[in-house]
Short mmCIF file of C-alpha atoms and ligand atoms in Angstrom, two decimals:
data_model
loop_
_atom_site.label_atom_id
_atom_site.label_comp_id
_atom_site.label_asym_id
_atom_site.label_seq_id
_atom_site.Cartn_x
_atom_site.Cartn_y
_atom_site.Cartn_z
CA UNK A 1 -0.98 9.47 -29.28
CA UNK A 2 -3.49 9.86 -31.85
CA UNK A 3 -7.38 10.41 -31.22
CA UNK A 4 -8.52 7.07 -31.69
CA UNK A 5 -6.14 6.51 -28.24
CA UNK A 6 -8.39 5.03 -25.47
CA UNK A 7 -7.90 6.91 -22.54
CA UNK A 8 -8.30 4.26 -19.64
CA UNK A 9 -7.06 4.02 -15.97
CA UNK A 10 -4.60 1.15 -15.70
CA UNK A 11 -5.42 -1.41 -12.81
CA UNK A 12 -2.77 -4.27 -11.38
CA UNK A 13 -3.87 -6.90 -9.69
CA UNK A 14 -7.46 -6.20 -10.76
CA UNK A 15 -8.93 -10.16 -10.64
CA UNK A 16 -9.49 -10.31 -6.63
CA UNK A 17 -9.86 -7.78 -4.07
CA UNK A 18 -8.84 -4.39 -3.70
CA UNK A 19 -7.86 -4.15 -7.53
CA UNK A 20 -11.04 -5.84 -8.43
CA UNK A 21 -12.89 -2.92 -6.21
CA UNK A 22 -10.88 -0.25 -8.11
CA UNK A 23 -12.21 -1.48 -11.10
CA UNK A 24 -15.91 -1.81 -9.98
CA UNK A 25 -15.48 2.12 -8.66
CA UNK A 26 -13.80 3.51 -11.57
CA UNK A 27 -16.05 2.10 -14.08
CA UNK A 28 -19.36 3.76 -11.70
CA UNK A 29 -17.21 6.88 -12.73
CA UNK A 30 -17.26 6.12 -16.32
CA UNK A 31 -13.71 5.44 -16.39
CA UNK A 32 -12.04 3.01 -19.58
CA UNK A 33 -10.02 0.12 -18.15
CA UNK A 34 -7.35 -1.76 -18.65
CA UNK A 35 -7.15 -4.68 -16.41
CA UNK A 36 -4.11 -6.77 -15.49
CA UNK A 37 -2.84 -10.02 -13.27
CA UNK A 38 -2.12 -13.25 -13.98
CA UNK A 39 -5.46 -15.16 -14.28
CA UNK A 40 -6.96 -13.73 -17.61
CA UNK A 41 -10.37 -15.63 -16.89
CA UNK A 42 -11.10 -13.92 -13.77
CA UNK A 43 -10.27 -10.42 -15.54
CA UNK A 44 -12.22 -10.90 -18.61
CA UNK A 45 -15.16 -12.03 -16.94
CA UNK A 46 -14.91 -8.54 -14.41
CA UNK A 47 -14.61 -6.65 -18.32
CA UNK A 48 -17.33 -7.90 -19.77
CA UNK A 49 -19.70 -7.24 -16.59
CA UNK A 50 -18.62 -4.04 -16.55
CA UNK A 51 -18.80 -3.31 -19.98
CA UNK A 52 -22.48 -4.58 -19.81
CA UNK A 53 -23.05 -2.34 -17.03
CA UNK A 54 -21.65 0.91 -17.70
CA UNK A 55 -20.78 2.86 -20.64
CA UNK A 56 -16.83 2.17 -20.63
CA UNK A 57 -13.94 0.30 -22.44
CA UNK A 58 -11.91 -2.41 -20.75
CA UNK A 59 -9.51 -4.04 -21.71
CA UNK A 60 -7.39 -6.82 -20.21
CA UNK A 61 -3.55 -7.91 -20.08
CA UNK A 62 -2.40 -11.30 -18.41
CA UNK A 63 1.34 -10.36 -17.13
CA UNK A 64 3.13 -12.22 -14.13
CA UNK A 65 4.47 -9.06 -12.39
CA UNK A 66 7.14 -11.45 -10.67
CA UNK A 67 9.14 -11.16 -14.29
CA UNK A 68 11.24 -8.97 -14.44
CA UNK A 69 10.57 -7.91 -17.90
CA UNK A 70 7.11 -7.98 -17.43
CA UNK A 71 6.71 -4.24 -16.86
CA UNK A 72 8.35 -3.72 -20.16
CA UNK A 73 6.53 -5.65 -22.20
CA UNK A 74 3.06 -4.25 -20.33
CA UNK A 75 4.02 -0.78 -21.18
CA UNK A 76 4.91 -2.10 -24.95
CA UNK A 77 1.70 -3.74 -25.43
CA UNK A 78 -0.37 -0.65 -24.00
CA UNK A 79 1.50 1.28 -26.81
CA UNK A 80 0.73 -1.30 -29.15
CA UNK A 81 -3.13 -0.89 -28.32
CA UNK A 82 -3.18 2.74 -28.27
CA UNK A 83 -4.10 3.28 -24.61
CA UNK A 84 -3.39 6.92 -23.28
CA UNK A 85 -3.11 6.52 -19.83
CA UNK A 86 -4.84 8.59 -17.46
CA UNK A 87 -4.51 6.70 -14.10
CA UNK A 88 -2.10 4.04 -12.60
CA UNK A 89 -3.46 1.95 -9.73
CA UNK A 90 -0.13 -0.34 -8.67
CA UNK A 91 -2.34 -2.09 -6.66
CA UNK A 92 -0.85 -6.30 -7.57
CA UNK A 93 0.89 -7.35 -4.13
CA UNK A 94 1.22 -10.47 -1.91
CA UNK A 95 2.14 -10.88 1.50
CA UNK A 96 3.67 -14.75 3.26
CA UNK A 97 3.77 -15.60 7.01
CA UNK A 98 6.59 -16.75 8.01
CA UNK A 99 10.89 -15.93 9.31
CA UNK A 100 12.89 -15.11 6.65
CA UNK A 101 15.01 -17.98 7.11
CA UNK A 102 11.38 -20.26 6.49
CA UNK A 103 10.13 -18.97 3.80
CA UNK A 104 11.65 -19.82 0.69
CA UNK A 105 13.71 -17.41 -0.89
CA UNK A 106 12.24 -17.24 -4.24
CA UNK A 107 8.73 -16.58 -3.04
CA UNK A 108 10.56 -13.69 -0.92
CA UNK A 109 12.46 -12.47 -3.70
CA UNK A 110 9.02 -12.16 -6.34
CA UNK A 111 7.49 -10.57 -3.59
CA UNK A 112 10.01 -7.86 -3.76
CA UNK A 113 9.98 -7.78 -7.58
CA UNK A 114 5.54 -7.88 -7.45
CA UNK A 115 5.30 -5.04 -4.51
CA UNK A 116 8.82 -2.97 -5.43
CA UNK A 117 10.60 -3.61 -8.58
CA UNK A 118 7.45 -3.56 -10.83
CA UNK A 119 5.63 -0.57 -9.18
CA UNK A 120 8.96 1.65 -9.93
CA UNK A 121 9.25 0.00 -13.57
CA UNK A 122 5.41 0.64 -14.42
CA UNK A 123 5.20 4.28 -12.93
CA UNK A 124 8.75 4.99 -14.18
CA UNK A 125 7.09 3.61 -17.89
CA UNK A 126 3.57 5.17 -17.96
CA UNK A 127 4.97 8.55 -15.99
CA UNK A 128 6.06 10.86 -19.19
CA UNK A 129 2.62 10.01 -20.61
CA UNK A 130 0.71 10.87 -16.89
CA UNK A 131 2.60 14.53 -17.42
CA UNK A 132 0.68 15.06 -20.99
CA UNK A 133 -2.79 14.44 -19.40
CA UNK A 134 -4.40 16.68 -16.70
CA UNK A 135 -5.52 15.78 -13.23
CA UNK A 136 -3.88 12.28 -13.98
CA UNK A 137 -2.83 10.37 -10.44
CA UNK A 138 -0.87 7.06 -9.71
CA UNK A 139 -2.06 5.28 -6.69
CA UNK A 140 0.29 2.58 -5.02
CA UNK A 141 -1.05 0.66 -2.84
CA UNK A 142 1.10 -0.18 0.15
CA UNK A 143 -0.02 -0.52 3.68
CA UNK A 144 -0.25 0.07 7.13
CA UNK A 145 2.50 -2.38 7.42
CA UNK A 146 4.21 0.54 5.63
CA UNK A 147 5.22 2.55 9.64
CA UNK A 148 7.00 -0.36 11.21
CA UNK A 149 9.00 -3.49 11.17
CA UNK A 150 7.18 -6.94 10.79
CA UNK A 151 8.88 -9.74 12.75
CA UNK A 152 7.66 -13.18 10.80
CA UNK A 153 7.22 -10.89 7.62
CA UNK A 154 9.86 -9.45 7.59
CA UNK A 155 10.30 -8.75 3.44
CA UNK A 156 6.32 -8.04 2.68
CA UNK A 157 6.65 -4.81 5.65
CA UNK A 158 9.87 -3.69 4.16
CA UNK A 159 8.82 -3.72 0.70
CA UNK A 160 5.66 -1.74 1.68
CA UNK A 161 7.91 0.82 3.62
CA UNK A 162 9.31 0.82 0.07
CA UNK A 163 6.41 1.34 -1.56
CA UNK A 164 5.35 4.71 1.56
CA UNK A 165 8.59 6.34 0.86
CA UNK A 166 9.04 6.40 -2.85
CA UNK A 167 5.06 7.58 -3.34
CA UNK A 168 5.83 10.04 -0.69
CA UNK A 169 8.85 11.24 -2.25
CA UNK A 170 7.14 11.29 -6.15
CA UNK A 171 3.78 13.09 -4.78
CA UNK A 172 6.54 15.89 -3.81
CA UNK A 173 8.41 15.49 -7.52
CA UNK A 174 5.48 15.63 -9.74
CA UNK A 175 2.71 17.77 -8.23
CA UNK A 176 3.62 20.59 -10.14
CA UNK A 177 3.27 18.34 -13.43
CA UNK A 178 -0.21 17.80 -12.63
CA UNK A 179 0.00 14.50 -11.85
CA UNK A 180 -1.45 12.87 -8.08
CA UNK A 181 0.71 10.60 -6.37
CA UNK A 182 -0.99 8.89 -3.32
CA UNK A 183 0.41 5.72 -1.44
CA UNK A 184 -2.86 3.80 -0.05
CA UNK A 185 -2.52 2.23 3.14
CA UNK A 186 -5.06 0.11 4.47
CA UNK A 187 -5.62 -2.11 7.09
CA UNK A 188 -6.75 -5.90 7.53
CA UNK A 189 -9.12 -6.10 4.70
CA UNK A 190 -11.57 -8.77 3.56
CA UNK A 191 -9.83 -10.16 0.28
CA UNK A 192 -8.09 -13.64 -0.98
CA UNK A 193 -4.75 -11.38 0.55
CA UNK A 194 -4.82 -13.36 4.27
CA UNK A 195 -5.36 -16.66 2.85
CA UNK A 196 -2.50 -16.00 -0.17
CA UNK A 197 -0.07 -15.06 3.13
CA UNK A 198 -1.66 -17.36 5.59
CA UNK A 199 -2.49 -15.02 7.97
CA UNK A 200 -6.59 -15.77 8.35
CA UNK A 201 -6.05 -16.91 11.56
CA UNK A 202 -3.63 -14.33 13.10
CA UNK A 203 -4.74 -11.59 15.62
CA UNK A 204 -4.33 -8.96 12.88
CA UNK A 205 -6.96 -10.38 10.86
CA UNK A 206 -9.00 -11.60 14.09
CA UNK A 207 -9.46 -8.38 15.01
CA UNK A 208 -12.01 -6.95 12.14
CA UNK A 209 -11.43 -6.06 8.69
CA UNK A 210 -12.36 -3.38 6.37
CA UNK A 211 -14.45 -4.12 3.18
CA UNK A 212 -12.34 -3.14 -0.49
CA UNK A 213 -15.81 -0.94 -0.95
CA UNK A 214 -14.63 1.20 1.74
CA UNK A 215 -10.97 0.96 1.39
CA UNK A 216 -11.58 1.77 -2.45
CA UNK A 217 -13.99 4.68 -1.66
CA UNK A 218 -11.56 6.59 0.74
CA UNK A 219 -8.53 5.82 -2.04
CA UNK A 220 -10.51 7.43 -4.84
CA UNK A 221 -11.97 10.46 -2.88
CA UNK A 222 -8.84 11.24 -1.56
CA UNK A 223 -6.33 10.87 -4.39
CA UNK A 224 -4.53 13.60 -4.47
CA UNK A 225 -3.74 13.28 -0.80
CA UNK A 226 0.50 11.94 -0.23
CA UNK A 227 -0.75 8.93 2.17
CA UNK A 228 -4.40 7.86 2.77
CA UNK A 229 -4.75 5.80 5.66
CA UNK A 230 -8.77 3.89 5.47
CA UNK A 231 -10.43 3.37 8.24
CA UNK A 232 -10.31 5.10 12.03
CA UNK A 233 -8.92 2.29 13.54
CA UNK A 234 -5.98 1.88 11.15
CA UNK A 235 -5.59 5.78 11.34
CA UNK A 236 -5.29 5.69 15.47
CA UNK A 237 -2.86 2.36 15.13
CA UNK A 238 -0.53 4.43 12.72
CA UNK A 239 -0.73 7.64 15.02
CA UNK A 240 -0.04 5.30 18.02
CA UNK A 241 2.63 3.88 16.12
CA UNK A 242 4.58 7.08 15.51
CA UNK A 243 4.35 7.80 19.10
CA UNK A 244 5.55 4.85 20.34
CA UNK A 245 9.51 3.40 20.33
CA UNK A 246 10.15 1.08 17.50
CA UNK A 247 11.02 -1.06 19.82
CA UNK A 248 7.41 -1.42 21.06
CA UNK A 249 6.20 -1.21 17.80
CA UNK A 250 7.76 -3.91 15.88
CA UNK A 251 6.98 -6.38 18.62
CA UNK A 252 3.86 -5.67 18.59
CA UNK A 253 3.22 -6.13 15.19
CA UNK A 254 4.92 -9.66 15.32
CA UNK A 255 2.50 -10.67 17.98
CA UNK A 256 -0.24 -9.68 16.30
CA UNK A 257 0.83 -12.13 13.06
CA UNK A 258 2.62 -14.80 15.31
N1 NAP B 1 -6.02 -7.36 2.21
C1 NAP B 1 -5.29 -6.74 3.12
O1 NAP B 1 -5.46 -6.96 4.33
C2 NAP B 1 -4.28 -5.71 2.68
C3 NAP B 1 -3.83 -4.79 3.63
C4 NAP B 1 -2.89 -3.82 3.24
C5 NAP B 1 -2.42 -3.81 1.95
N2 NAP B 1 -2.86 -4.72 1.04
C6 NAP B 1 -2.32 -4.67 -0.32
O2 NAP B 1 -3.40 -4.50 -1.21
C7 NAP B 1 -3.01 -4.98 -2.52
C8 NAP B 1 -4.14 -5.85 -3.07
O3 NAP B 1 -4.26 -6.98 -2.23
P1 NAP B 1 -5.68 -7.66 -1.93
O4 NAP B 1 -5.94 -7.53 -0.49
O5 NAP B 1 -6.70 -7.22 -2.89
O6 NAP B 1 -5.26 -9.20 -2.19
P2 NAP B 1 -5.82 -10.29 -3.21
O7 NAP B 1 -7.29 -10.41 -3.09
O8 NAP B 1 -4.98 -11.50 -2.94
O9 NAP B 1 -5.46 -9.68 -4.65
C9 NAP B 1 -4.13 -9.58 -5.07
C10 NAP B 1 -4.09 -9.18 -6.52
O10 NAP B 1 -2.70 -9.08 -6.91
C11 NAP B 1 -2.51 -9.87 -8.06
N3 NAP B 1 -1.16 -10.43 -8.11
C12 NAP B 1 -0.53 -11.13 -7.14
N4 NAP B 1 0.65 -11.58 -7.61
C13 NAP B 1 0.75 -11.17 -8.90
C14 NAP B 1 1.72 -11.35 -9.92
N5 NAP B 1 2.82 -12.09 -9.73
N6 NAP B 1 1.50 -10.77 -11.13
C15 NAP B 1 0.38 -10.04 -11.34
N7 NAP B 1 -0.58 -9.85 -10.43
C16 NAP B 1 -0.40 -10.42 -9.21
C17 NAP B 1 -3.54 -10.97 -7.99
O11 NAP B 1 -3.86 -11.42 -9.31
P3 NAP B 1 -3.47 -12.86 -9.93
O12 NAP B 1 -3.34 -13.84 -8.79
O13 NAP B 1 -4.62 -13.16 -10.85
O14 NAP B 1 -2.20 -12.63 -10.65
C18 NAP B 1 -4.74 -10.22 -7.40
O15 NAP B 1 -5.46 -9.60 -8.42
C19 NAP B 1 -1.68 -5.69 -2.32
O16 NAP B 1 -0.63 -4.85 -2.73
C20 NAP B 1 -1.62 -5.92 -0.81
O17 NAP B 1 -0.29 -5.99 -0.34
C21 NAP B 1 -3.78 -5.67 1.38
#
């Protein structure tokens, strides 16, 4: 990487909620972008506002994250433009109601490659370069779906047990190469997330939610923790969790999305 690279902190899932908040946050901290998802409009219109705003680069990438070679051809085109990356937010995820038997299984089957197969592609990818920069951190966002089963959705809690182990697991593998490895878990929070999974009128969501300000805020202080759980609530309902049988637990979680 040359030194007309643009060091930037790479975003997924950047044109609605929680990614959208990681950019707003990162670029306060003077931090070049590079945006991705699917709808390019919604991303270049968050660049340019933030460009106008702060002092900071951003640049966007439309890529479908349900290919599977869409990883690949993300990490070729931030080659092609020269980006050095310095941070990886895997943040592009989807969640849908419903039995696995209901659901169709395509939809269940991107939502595996979106949350899973892409996260480990990207941060397998972008990793080698992380190592050459210091104090460089991936956060994936998972959830607090992440500590137990989820009866009626049954693939998006798997995936994000997925997505709790293996950041777990790569915090422990690549501390000692400088680089931060967090797995984000929040709560209900106030995003296009519950209507994409049709859960806006489910207990879960009922019951409160968290703003992405706040989410983003204790994601970003607390980077270079293994798991950041936002929020006191969610933080008691995960300890309550692990204390409970999994039994109990998994119930409970499909009443409070039935
Ligand atoms: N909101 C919650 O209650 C909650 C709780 C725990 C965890 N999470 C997790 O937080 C992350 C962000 O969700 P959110 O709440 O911010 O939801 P959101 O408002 O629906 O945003 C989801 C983002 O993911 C992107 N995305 C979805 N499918 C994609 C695909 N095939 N290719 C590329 N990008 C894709 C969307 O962009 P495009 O549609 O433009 O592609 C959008 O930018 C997800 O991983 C979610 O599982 C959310």
């Amino acid at each position: 990487m040359d030194s007309a690279a643009l060091r930037a902190v790479v975003v997924t899932g950047a044109s609605a909620g929680i990614g959208e908040e990681f950019a707003r946050q990162l670029a306060v901290s003077g931090h070049h972008l590079v945006l991705v998802a699917r709808r390019l409009d919604r991303l270049e219109a968050l660049a340019s506002e933030l460009k106008a705003r702060h002092n900071i680069q951003a640049l966007c990438i439309a890529s479908d994250l349900a290919r599977t070679d869409a990883a690949e051809t993300l990490a070729a085109e931030l080659e092609a433009k020269q980006v050095q990356v310095t941070g990886l937010v895997n943040n592009a995820g989807f969640g849908d109601r419903g039995s696995v038997q209901a659901l169709p299984l395509q939809r269940q089957l991107d939502m595996i490659q979106v949350n899973v197969t892409s996260l480990v592609d990207l941060t397998w990818r972008l990793l080698p370069g992380l190592k050459a920069v210091p104090n460089s951190f991936v956060i994936n966002v998972a959830s607090t779906a992440a500590f137990q089963a989820g009866p009626n959705m049954a693939v998006y809690y798997a995936s994000k047990a997925f997505v709790l182990s293996f950041s777990e697991a790569l915090h422990e593998e690549v501390k000692g190469d400088g680089v931060a490895v967090s797995a984000l878990c929040p709560g209900a929070t106030d995003s296009e997330f519950a209507s994409e999974a049709n859960m806006t009128n489910t207990l879960l969501f009922k019951a409160g939610t968290m703003t992405p300000e706040a989410v983003v805020r204790k994601a970003l202080d607390a980077r270079r923790r293994a798991i950041v759980i936002p929020g006191l609530k969610n933080l008691l309902l995960v300890w309550m969790g692990k204390l409970s049988p999994r039994m109990i637990t998994r119930r409970l979680a499909g009443w409070l999305q039935a």
